[in-house]
Amino acid sequence: KMIKKSQPATKIVIFSGYDEFEYAKEAIRLEAEEYILKPIDSEELKKVFLRIKERLDDEIDKRRNEERLRKYYEDSLPLLKEQLLIGILEGRINKSSIEEYSTEYGLSMESPFYAVAVMEPAGSDRNKNSQVISVSLKQLAEENLPEYMNCRVINYLGSIIVIALLNKTDEHGHFLGVIYRICKLSSRMLDAAVSAGVSRVAGNITDISIAYKEAQDALSYRVMLEDNQAIYIKDVEPEI
């Protein structure tokens, strides 16, 4: 009992001269591997240890498989988080599932308000080296979003999507200003003309998909405006 308490993984075999049921029952309760009655010959002893070895090998294989699966899961977490965000943007996941997956993936999405920005390089720049520009733009956005601003950034279909988790509606103005600054920085840092569309404030996590559509609609007005700026949907499509 003391050994099991201090070293629970230890395999214990009891050799006893007592053919008493209570002793055998107690050995089982203490999770002894075997309760062997004396006398025992070398051949039987060999079989006992072979059985113990097989159990140890099974445990090791199981532990290795669990560790391998855990490692695979941890390596897959960034992709799983990205897929969750895409599902939220596209409106394919209900609120309870969002909460469940957010907890499981360690990706907090709980917030009173939300806003979405969609950033893209101009067509001519995007065609030059789309993958490099997209990756660089995502990195630029992540580096220039202030720490106090809780945001999620993903690269999706050639666009950089920024989901802002806002505590108050008046934080939206700060978010718009940050996105505008990133667009300006991209011209100098990436030598690319980048524009962004920014949504109105959304009051529910399931409304992020509506905000995403608003940001896309706002971005579509870039053909009539100058590059390297953030276009607020309310400025180009006032609410009626």
CSV table of C-alpha atoms in Angstrom, one decimal:
chain,number,residue,atom,x,y,z
A,1,LYS,CA,0.0,0.0,0.0
A,2,MET,CA,2.8,2.4,0.8
A,3,ILE,CA,4.7,1.6,-2.4
A,4,LYS,CA,1.5,2.2,-4.5
A,5,LYS,CA,1.0,5.5,-2.7
A,6,SER,CA,4.6,6.8,-3.4
A,7,GLN,CA,5.3,5.0,-6.7
A,8,PRO,CA,1.9,4.3,-8.3
A,9,ALA,CA,3.4,3.1,-11.6
A,10,THR,CA,5.3,0.3,-9.8
A,11,LYS,CA,4.3,-3.3,-10.8
A,12,ILE,CA,3.9,-5.5,-7.8
A,13,VAL,CA,3.8,-9.3,-7.6
A,14,ILE,CA,3.0,-11.0,-4.3
A,15,PHE,CA,4.4,-14.4,-3.6
A,16,SER,CA,2.7,-15.9,-0.6
A,17,GLY,CA,2.4,-19.2,1.2
A,18,TYR,CA,-1.1,-18.2,2.4
A,19,ASP,CA,-3.9,-19.6,0.2
A,20,GLU,CA,-6.4,-17.1,1.8
A,21,PHE,CA,-9.1,-15.4,-0.3
A,22,GLU,CA,-9.0,-12.3,1.9
A,23,TYR,CA,-5.3,-11.9,1.1
A,24,ALA,CA,-5.9,-12.3,-2.6
A,25,LYS,CA,-8.8,-9.9,-2.5
A,26,GLU,CA,-6.7,-7.3,-0.7
A,27,ALA,CA,-3.9,-7.7,-3.3
A,28,ILE,CA,-6.4,-7.0,-6.1
A,29,ARG,CA,-7.7,-4.0,-4.2
A,30,LEU,CA,-4.1,-2.6,-4.0
A,31,GLU,CA,-3.7,-3.3,-7.7
A,32,ALA,CA,-1.0,-6.0,-7.4
A,33,GLU,CA,-0.3,-7.5,-10.8
A,34,GLU,CA,-0.2,-11.1,-9.6
A,35,TYR,CA,-0.8,-13.1,-6.4
A,36,ILE,CA,1.3,-16.2,-6.7
A,37,LEU,CA,1.2,-19.1,-4.3
A,38,LYS,CA,4.4,-20.8,-3.2
A,39,PRO,CA,6.2,-22.9,-4.1
A,40,ILE,CA,6.9,-21.7,-7.6
A,41,ASP,CA,9.3,-23.1,-10.1
A,42,SER,CA,11.6,-21.2,-12.5
A,43,GLU,CA,9.3,-21.9,-15.6
A,44,GLU,CA,6.3,-20.5,-13.9
A,45,LEU,CA,8.3,-17.5,-12.6
A,46,LYS,CA,9.5,-16.8,-16.1
A,47,LYS,CA,5.8,-16.8,-17.3
A,48,VAL,CA,4.9,-14.3,-14.6
A,49,PHE,CA,7.5,-11.8,-15.6
A,50,LEU,CA,6.7,-12.3,-19.3
A,51,ARG,CA,3.1,-11.3,-18.5
A,52,ILE,CA,4.3,-8.3,-16.6
A,53,LYS,CA,6.6,-7.3,-19.5
A,54,GLU,CA,3.7,-7.6,-22.0
A,55,ARG,CA,1.6,-5.3,-19.8
A,56,LEU,CA,4.4,-2.8,-19.5
A,57,ASP,CA,4.9,-2.8,-23.3
A,58,ASP,CA,1.2,-2.2,-23.8
A,59,GLU,CA,1.3,0.7,-21.4
A,60,ILE,CA,4.3,2.2,-23.1
A,61,ASP,CA,2.7,1.8,-26.6
A,62,LYS,CA,-0.5,3.5,-25.3
A,63,ARG,CA,1.4,6.3,-23.7
A,64,ARG,CA,3.5,6.9,-26.8
A,65,ASN,CA,0.3,6.9,-28.9
A,66,GLU,CA,-1.3,9.4,-26.6
A,67,GLU,CA,1.8,11.6,-26.6
A,68,ARG,CA,1.9,11.4,-30.4
A,69,LEU,CA,-1.8,12.4,-30.7
A,70,ARG,CA,-1.3,15.2,-28.2
A,71,LYS,CA,1.7,16.5,-30.2
A,72,TYR,CA,-0.3,16.3,-33.4
A,73,TYR,CA,-3.2,18.1,-31.8
A,74,GLU,CA,-1.0,20.9,-30.4
A,75,ASP,CA,0.7,21.3,-33.8
A,76,SER,CA,-2.8,21.5,-35.4
A,77,LEU,CA,-4.1,24.1,-33.0
A,78,PRO,CA,-3.2,27.2,-35.1
A,79,LEU,CA,-5.1,25.6,-38.1
A,80,LEU,CA,-8.0,24.7,-35.9
A,81,LYS,CA,-8.3,28.2,-34.5
A,82,GLU,CA,-8.1,29.6,-38.0
A,83,GLN,CA,-10.9,27.3,-39.2
A,84,LEU,CA,-13.0,28.4,-36.3
A,85,LEU,CA,-12.6,32.0,-37.2
A,86,ILE,CA,-13.4,31.3,-40.8
A,87,GLY,CA,-16.6,29.5,-39.7
A,88,ILE,CA,-17.5,32.5,-37.6
A,89,LEU,CA,-16.9,34.9,-40.4
A,90,GLU,CA,-19.0,32.9,-42.8
A,91,GLY,CA,-21.8,32.4,-40.3
A,92,ARG,CA,-21.6,28.6,-40.4
A,93,ILE,CA,-21.3,28.0,-36.6
A,94,ASN,CA,-24.0,28.7,-34.0
A,95,LYS,CA,-23.3,30.5,-30.7
A,96,SER,CA,-23.1,27.4,-28.5
A,97,SER,CA,-20.7,25.7,-30.8
A,98,ILE,CA,-18.5,28.8,-31.0
A,99,GLU,CA,-18.3,28.8,-27.2
A,100,GLU,CA,-17.5,25.1,-27.1
A,101,TYR,CA,-14.7,25.2,-29.7
A,102,SER,CA,-13.3,28.5,-28.3
A,103,THR,CA,-12.9,26.9,-24.9
A,104,GLU,CA,-11.4,23.7,-26.4
A,105,TYR,CA,-8.9,25.6,-28.6
A,106,GLY,CA,-8.0,28.2,-26.0
A,107,LEU,CA,-9.2,31.0,-28.2
A,108,SER,CA,-11.3,33.5,-26.3
A,109,MET,CA,-14.0,35.2,-28.4
A,110,GLU,CA,-16.2,36.5,-25.6
A,111,SER,CA,-16.7,40.3,-25.9
A,112,PRO,CA,-19.6,42.8,-25.7
A,113,PHE,CA,-18.9,44.2,-29.2
A,114,TYR,CA,-17.1,43.3,-32.4
A,115,ALA,CA,-15.9,44.9,-35.6
A,116,VAL,CA,-14.3,43.5,-38.7
A,117,ALA,CA,-11.7,44.9,-41.1
A,118,VAL,CA,-10.8,43.4,-44.5
A,119,MET,CA,-7.4,44.4,-45.9
A,120,GLU,CA,-6.2,43.7,-49.5
A,121,PRO,CA,-3.5,45.0,-51.8
A,122,ALA,CA,-4.5,46.6,-55.0
A,123,GLY,CA,-5.0,44.3,-57.9
A,124,SER,CA,-1.7,45.1,-59.6
A,125,ASP,CA,0.3,44.6,-56.4
A,126,ARG,CA,-1.6,41.5,-55.5
A,127,ASN,CA,-0.7,39.9,-58.8
A,128,LYS,CA,3.0,40.6,-58.5
A,129,ASN,CA,3.6,38.2,-55.6
A,130,SER,CA,0.4,37.5,-53.8
A,131,GLN,CA,1.6,35.0,-51.2
A,132,VAL,CA,4.6,37.1,-50.0
A,133,ILE,CA,2.5,40.3,-49.8
A,134,SER,CA,-0.4,38.6,-47.9
A,135,VAL,CA,2.0,37.0,-45.4
A,136,SER,CA,3.9,40.3,-45.0
A,137,LEU,CA,0.6,42.3,-44.6
A,138,LYS,CA,-0.6,39.9,-41.9
A,139,GLN,CA,2.7,40.3,-40.0
A,140,LEU,CA,2.5,44.1,-40.4
A,141,ALA,CA,-1.0,44.1,-39.0
A,142,GLU,CA,-0.1,41.9,-36.0
A,143,GLU,CA,2.9,44.0,-35.2
A,144,ASN,CA,1.0,47.3,-35.3
A,145,LEU,CA,-2.2,46.4,-33.6
A,146,PRO,CA,-1.8,47.8,-30.0
A,147,GLU,CA,-1.7,45.4,-27.1
A,148,TYR,CA,-4.7,47.0,-25.5
A,149,MET,CA,-6.8,46.2,-28.6
A,150,ASN,CA,-7.9,42.6,-28.5
A,151,CYS,CA,-7.9,41.3,-32.1
A,152,ARG,CA,-7.8,38.1,-34.1
A,153,VAL,CA,-5.9,38.2,-37.4
A,154,ILE,CA,-6.1,35.6,-40.2
A,155,ASN,CA,-5.1,35.3,-43.9
A,156,TYR,CA,-8.2,34.2,-45.8
A,157,LEU,CA,-8.6,34.0,-49.5
A,158,GLY,CA,-5.8,36.5,-50.2
A,159,SER,CA,-7.3,39.0,-47.7
A,160,ILE,CA,-6.1,39.8,-44.2
A,161,ILE,CA,-9.1,39.8,-41.9
A,162,VAL,CA,-9.0,41.5,-38.5
A,163,ILE,CA,-11.7,40.8,-36.0
A,164,ALA,CA,-11.7,43.3,-33.1
A,165,LEU,CA,-13.2,42.4,-29.7
A,166,LEU,CA,-14.4,45.7,-28.3
A,167,ASN,CA,-15.3,46.5,-24.7
A,168,LYS,CA,-17.1,49.7,-25.6
A,169,THR,CA,-18.6,51.0,-28.9
A,170,ASP,CA,-16.4,54.1,-28.8
A,171,GLU,CA,-13.4,51.9,-29.2
A,172,HIS,CA,-14.5,51.4,-32.8
A,173,GLY,CA,-13.0,54.8,-33.7
A,174,HIS,CA,-9.6,53.7,-32.4
A,175,PHE,CA,-9.9,50.5,-34.3
A,176,LEU,CA,-10.6,52.4,-37.5
A,177,GLY,CA,-7.6,54.7,-36.9
A,178,VAL,CA,-5.3,51.7,-36.4
A,179,ILE,CA,-6.5,50.0,-39.6
A,180,TYR,CA,-6.0,53.3,-41.5
A,181,ARG,CA,-2.4,53.6,-40.1
A,182,ILE,CA,-1.6,50.0,-41.2
A,183,CYS,CA,-2.8,50.8,-44.7
A,184,LYS,CA,-0.5,53.8,-44.8
A,185,LEU,CA,2.4,51.8,-43.4
A,186,SER,CA,2.0,49.1,-46.0
A,187,SER,CA,2.8,51.6,-48.8
A,188,ARG,CA,6.2,52.4,-47.1
A,189,MET,CA,7.1,49.1,-45.6
A,190,LEU,CA,5.8,46.7,-48.2
A,191,ASP,CA,5.8,48.9,-51.3
A,192,ALA,CA,2.2,47.9,-51.9
A,193,ALA,CA,-1.0,49.9,-52.2
A,194,VAL,CA,-3.3,48.4,-49.5
A,195,SER,CA,-6.9,49.4,-48.8
A,196,ALA,CA,-9.2,48.2,-46.0
A,197,GLY,CA,-13.0,48.0,-45.5
A,198,VAL,CA,-14.2,48.4,-42.0
A,199,SER,CA,-17.6,47.3,-40.6
A,200,ARG,CA,-20.0,48.9,-38.2
A,201,VAL,CA,-20.1,47.7,-34.6
A,202,ALA,CA,-21.7,44.2,-34.1
A,203,GLY,CA,-23.3,43.5,-30.7
A,204,ASN,CA,-23.3,39.7,-30.9
A,205,ILE,CA,-20.7,37.1,-31.9
A,206,THR,CA,-23.1,35.6,-34.4
A,207,ASP,CA,-23.3,39.0,-36.1
A,208,ILE,CA,-19.6,38.9,-37.0
A,209,SER,CA,-20.6,37.3,-40.3
A,210,ILE,CA,-22.7,40.4,-41.0
A,211,ALA,CA,-19.8,42.7,-40.1
A,212,TYR,CA,-17.6,40.7,-42.4
A,213,LYS,CA,-20.0,41.3,-45.3
A,214,GLU,CA,-20.1,45.0,-44.4
A,215,ALA,CA,-16.3,45.2,-44.5
A,216,GLN,CA,-16.2,43.5,-47.9
A,217,ASP,CA,-18.8,45.9,-49.2
A,218,ALA,CA,-16.9,48.9,-47.9
A,219,LEU,CA,-13.7,47.6,-49.5
A,220,SER,CA,-15.5,47.4,-52.9
A,221,TYR,CA,-15.6,51.2,-53.0
A,222,ARG,CA,-11.8,51.4,-53.2
A,223,VAL,CA,-12.1,51.7,-57.0
A,224,MET,CA,-13.6,55.2,-56.5
A,225,LEU,CA,-11.2,56.3,-53.8
A,226,GLU,CA,-7.5,56.6,-53.2
A,227,ASP,CA,-5.4,53.6,-52.2
A,228,ASN,CA,-3.8,53.1,-48.7
A,229,GLN,CA,-6.8,54.0,-46.6
A,230,ALA,CA,-9.5,52.5,-44.5
A,231,ILE,CA,-13.0,52.8,-45.8
A,232,TYR,CA,-15.7,52.8,-43.2
A,233,ILE,CA,-19.0,51.2,-44.4
A,234,LYS,CA,-21.0,54.0,-42.7
A,235,ASP,CA,-19.2,56.7,-44.7
A,236,VAL,CA,-20.0,55.1,-48.1
A,237,GLU,CA,-23.4,53.4,-47.2
A,238,PRO,CA,-25.1,55.5,-44.6
A,239,GLU,CA,-27.8,53.8,-42.6
A,240,ILE,CA,-31.3,54.7,-43.8
